[in-house]
Coordinates of C-alpha atoms in Angstrom, one line a residue:
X30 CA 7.5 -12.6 -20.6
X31 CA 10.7 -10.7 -21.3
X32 CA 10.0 -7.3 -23.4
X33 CA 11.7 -9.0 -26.8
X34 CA 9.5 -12.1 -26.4
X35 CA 6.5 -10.0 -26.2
X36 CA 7.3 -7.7 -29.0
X37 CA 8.3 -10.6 -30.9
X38 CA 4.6 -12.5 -30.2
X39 CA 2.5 -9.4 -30.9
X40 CA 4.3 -8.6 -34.0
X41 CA 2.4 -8.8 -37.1
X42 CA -1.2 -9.8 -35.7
X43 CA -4.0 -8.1 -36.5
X44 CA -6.4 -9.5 -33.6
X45 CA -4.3 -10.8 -30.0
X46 CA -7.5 -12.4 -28.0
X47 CA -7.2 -13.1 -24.4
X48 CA -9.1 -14.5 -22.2
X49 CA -9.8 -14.1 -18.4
X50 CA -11.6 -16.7 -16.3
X51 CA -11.1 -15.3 -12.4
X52 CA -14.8 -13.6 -11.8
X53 CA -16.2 -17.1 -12.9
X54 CA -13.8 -19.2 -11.6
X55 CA -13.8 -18.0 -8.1
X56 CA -18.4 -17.4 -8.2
X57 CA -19.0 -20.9 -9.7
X58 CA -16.9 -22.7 -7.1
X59 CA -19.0 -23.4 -3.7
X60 CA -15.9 -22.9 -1.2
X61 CA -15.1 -19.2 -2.9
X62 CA -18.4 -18.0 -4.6
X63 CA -18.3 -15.2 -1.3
X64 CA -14.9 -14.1 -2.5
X65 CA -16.4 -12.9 -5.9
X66 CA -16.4 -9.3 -5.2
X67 CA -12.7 -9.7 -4.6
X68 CA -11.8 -11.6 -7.7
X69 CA -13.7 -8.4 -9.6
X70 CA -11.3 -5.8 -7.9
X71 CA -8.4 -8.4 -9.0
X72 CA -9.9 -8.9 -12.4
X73 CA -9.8 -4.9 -13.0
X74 CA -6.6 -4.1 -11.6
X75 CA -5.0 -7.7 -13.5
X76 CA -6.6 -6.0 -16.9
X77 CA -5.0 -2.8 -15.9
X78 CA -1.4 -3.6 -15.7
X79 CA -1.7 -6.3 -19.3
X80 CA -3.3 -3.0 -21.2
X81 CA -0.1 -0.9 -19.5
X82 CA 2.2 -4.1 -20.6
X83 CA 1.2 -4.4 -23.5
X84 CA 1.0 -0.7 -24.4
X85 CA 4.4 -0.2 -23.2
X86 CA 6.3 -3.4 -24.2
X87 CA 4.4 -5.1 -27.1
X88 CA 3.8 -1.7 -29.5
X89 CA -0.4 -2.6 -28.8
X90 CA -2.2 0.5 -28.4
X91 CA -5.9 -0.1 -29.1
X92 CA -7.7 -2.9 -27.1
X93 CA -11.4 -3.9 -27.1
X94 CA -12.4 -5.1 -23.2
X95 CA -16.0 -6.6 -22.5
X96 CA -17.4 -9.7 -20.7
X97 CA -19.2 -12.6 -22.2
X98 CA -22.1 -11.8 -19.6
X99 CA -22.9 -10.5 -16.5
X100 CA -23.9 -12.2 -13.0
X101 CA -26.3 -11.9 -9.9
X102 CA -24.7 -11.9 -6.3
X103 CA -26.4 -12.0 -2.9
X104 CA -24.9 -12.0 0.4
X105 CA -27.2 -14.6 1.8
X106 CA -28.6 -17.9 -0.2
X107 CA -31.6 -18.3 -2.0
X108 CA -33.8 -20.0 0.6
X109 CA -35.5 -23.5 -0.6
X110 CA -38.8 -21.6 -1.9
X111 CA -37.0 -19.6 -4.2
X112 CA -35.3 -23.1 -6.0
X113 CA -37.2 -24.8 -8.9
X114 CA -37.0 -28.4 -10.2
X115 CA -35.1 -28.9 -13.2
X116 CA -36.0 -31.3 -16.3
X117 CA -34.1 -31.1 -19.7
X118 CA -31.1 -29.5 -19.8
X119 CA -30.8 -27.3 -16.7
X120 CA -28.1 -24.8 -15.6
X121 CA -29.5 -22.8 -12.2
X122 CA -31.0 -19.9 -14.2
X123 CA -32.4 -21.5 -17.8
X124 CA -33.5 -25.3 -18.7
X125 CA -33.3 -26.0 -22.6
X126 CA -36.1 -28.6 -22.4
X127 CA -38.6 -30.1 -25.8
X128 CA -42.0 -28.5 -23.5
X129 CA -42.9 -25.6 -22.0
X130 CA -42.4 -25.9 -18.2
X131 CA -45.7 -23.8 -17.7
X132 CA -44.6 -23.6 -14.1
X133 CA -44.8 -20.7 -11.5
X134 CA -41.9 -18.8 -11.8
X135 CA -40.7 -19.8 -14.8
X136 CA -41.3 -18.1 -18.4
X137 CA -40.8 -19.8 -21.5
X138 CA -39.3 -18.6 -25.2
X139 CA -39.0 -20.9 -28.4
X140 CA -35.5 -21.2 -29.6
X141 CA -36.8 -21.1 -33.0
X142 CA -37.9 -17.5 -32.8
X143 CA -34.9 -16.8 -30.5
X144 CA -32.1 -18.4 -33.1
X145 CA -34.4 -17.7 -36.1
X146 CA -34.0 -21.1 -36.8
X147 CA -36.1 -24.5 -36.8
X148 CA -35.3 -25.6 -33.2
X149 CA -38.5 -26.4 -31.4
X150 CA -37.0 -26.5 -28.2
X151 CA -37.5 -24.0 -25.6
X152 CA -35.7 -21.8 -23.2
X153 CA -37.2 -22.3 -19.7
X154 CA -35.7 -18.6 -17.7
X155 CA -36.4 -18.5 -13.7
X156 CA -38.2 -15.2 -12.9
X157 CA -36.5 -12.8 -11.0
X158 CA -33.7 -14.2 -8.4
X159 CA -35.1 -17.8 -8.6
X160 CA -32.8 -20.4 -9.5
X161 CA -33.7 -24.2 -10.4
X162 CA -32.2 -26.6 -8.0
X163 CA -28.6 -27.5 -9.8
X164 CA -25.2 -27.6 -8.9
X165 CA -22.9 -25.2 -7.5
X166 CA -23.3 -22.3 -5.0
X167 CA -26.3 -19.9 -4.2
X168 CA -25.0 -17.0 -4.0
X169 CA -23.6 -16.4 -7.6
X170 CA -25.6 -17.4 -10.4
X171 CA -25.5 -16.4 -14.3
X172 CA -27.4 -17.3 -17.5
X173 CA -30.7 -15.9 -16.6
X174 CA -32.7 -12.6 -18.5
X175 CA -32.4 -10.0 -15.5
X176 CA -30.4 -7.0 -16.7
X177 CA -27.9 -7.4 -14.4
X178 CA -26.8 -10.7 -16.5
X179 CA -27.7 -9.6 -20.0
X180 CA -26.5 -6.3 -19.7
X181 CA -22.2 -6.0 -20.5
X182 CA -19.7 -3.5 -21.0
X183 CA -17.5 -2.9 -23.6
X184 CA -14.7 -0.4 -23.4
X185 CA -12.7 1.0 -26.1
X186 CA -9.1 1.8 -25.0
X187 CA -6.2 3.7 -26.8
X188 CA -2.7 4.5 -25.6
X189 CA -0.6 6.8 -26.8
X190 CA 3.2 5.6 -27.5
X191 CA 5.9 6.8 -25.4
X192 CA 3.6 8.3 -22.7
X193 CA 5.4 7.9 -19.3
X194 CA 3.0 7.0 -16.4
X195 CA 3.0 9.6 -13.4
X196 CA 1.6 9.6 -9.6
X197 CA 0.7 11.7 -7.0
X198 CA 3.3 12.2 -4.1
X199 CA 2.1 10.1 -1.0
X200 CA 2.4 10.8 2.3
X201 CA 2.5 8.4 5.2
X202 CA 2.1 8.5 9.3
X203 CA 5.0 8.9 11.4
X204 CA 3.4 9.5 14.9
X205 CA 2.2 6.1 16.1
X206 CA -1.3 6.5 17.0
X207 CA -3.6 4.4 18.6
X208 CA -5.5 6.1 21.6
X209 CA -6.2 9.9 21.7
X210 CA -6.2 10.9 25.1
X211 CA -6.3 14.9 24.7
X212 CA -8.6 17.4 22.5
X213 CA -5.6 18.5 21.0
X214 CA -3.1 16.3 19.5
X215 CA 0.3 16.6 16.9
X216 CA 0.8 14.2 14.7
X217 CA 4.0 14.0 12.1
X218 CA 3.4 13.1 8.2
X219 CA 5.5 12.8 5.6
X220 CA 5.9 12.9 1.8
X221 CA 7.6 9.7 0.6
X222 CA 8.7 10.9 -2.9
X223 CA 10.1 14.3 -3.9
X224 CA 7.8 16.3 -6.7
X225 CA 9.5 15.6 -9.8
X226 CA 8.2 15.1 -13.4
X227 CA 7.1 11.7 -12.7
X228 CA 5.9 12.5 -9.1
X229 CA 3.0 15.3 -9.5
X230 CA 2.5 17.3 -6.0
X231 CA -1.3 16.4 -4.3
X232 CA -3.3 17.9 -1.8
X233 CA -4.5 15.7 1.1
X234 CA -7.7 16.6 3.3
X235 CA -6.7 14.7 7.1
X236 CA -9.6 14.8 9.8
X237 CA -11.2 12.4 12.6
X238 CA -14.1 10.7 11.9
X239 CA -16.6 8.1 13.5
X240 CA -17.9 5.2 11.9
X241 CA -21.5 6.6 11.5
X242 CA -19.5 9.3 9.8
X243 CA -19.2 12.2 12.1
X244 CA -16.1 14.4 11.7
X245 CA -14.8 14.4 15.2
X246 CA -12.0 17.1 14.6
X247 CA -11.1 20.0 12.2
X248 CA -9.9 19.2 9.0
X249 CA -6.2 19.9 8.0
X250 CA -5.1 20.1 4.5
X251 CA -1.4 18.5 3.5
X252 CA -0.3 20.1 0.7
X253 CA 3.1 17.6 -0.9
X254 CA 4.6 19.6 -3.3
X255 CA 8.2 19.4 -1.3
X256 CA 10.8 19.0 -4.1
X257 CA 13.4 18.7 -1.6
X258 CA 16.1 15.5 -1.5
X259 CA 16.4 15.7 1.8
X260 CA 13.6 13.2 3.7
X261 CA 14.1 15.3 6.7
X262 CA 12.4 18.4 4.8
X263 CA 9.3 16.6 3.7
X264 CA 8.1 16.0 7.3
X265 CA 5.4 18.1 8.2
X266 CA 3.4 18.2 11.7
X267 CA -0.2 18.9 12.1
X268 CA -2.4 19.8 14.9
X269 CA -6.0 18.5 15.8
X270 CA -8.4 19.7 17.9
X271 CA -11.0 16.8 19.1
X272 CA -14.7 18.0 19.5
X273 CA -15.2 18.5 23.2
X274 CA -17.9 15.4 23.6
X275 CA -19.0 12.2 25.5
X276 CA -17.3 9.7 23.1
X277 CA -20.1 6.5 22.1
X278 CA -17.8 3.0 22.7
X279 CA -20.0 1.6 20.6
X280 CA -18.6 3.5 17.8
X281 CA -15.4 3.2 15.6
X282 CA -13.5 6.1 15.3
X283 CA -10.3 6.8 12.9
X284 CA -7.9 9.0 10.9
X285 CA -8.0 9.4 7.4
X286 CA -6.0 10.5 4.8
X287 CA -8.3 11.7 1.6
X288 CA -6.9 12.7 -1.8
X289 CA -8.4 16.2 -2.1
X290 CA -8.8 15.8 -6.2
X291 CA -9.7 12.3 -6.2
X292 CA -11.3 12.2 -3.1
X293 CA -10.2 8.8 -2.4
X294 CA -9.1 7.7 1.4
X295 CA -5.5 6.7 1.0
X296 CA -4.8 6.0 4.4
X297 CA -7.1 4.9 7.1
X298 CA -6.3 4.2 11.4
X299 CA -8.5 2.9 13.8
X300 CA -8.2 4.6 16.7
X301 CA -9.3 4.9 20.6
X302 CA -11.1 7.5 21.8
X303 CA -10.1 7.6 25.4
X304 CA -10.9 11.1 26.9
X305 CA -13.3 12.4 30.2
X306 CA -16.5 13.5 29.5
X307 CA -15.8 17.6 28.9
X308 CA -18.4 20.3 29.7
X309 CA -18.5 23.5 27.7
X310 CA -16.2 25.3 30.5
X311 CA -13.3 22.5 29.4
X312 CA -13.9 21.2 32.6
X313 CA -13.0 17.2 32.8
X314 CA -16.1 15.8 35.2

């Protein structure tokens, strides 16, 4: 939607509701139920960019973000034992029935004293990660009492108008790096952006590190705060020394790139530790 379309559909309402379907969409359907986790990183970062949208193109600057409930996830099915027969109206955490199941693994609440109302139905709820035996998957389920359902979020965001959004000054891998064959090796970074206003300078930490999550090497800092044009001048080299040891095959090893404020990994290899066995006199054997 172009900016004037947008400003012209958010103009005048008090209340703009929208509503987002991906989380349940993607856990209620058998064949993509394991991609869940996935459609919650998509769902956050979809969110993100309509608040900045809006904020910035449709004059909306306060927004009200919750869920209408949570869910339950596990990496392997609920085995046979843990399913319950339904009866009434069943979804595969609660059955709406006219009795009380009175049934192992199942606790019962009147809707009457739920809904304060005359409704002398009840709310059959599975205990714990028991499901009754329904449609759909078993590995995402919603609608039961666990805290993990019930419990929801709800954040209060405000923009400010005409606040231009700023980033940190990335850097990136020249040297193409897959097997270290020496303790000591050069490698060549550099900074893709100049520092500007919109592009704040950032301090990287860069080390080697195995996959049970030894540091293998020292740890260099990266420091982009080049405000130089010229892409020549924002390349920087820096040296490792590898820890004199007898390298595990079983193990993973890599370089990464960590945001010194944020400390989030920006930029991860996978590399090959390919190096003799080294004795304290730096002797290869």
């Amino acid at each position: 939607m172009k900016t004037t379309e947008l400003r012209a559909f958010t103009s005048g309402k008090e209340v703009i509701y929208v509503y987002h379907n991906r989380i349940d969409a993607t856990g209620e359907a058998i064949k993509t139920e394991n991609s869940v986790f996935r459609a919650v990183d998509d769902t956050i970062s979809e969110i993100f960019k309509l608040v900045k949208k809006l904020s910035k193109s449709g004059n909306v600057y306060r927004f009200l973000i919750t869920a209408d409930h949570g869910f339950i996830y596990t990496r392997k099915p609920l085995e046979a034992t843990d399913k319950l027969e339904k009866e009434g109206f069943a979804d595969r955490r609660f059955i709406i029935s006219k009795s009380n199941l009175f049934r192992l693994g199942v606790y019962a609440v009147r809707l009457s004293t739920m809904l304060s109302s005359n409704d002398d139905r009840y709310i059959n709820l599975a205990k714990g990660m028991s499901v009754f035996k329904c449609g759909g998957g078993m590995n995402y389920v919603h609608g039961g009492s666990s805290p993990q359902e019930l419990l929801i979020p709800t954040l209060y965001v405000k923009t400010q108008r005409g606040v231009v959004d700023t980033e940190d000054a990335m850097i990136n891998l020249i040297t193409e790096v897959r097997k270290v064959t020496n303790l000591r090796i050069s490698l060549d970074f550099y900074q893709d952006k100049p520092v500007s206003d919109l592009v704040k300078a950032a301090t990287y930490r860069i080390h080697f590190v195995s996959s049970d999550g030894e540091i293998i090497s020292n740890e260099v800092i990266y420091k982009a705060d080049s405000k130089s044009d010229k892409a020549g001048n924002r390349i920087a080299s820096m040296r490792f020394d590898i820890k004199k040891k007898n390298y595990d095959n079983n193990l993973r090893y890599f370089l990464k790139v960590i945001n010194d404020k944020t400390n989030v990994e920006v930029l991860s290899r996978q590399v090959t530790m390919d190096l003799p066995f080294t004795d304290d006199f730096g002797f290869g054997v």
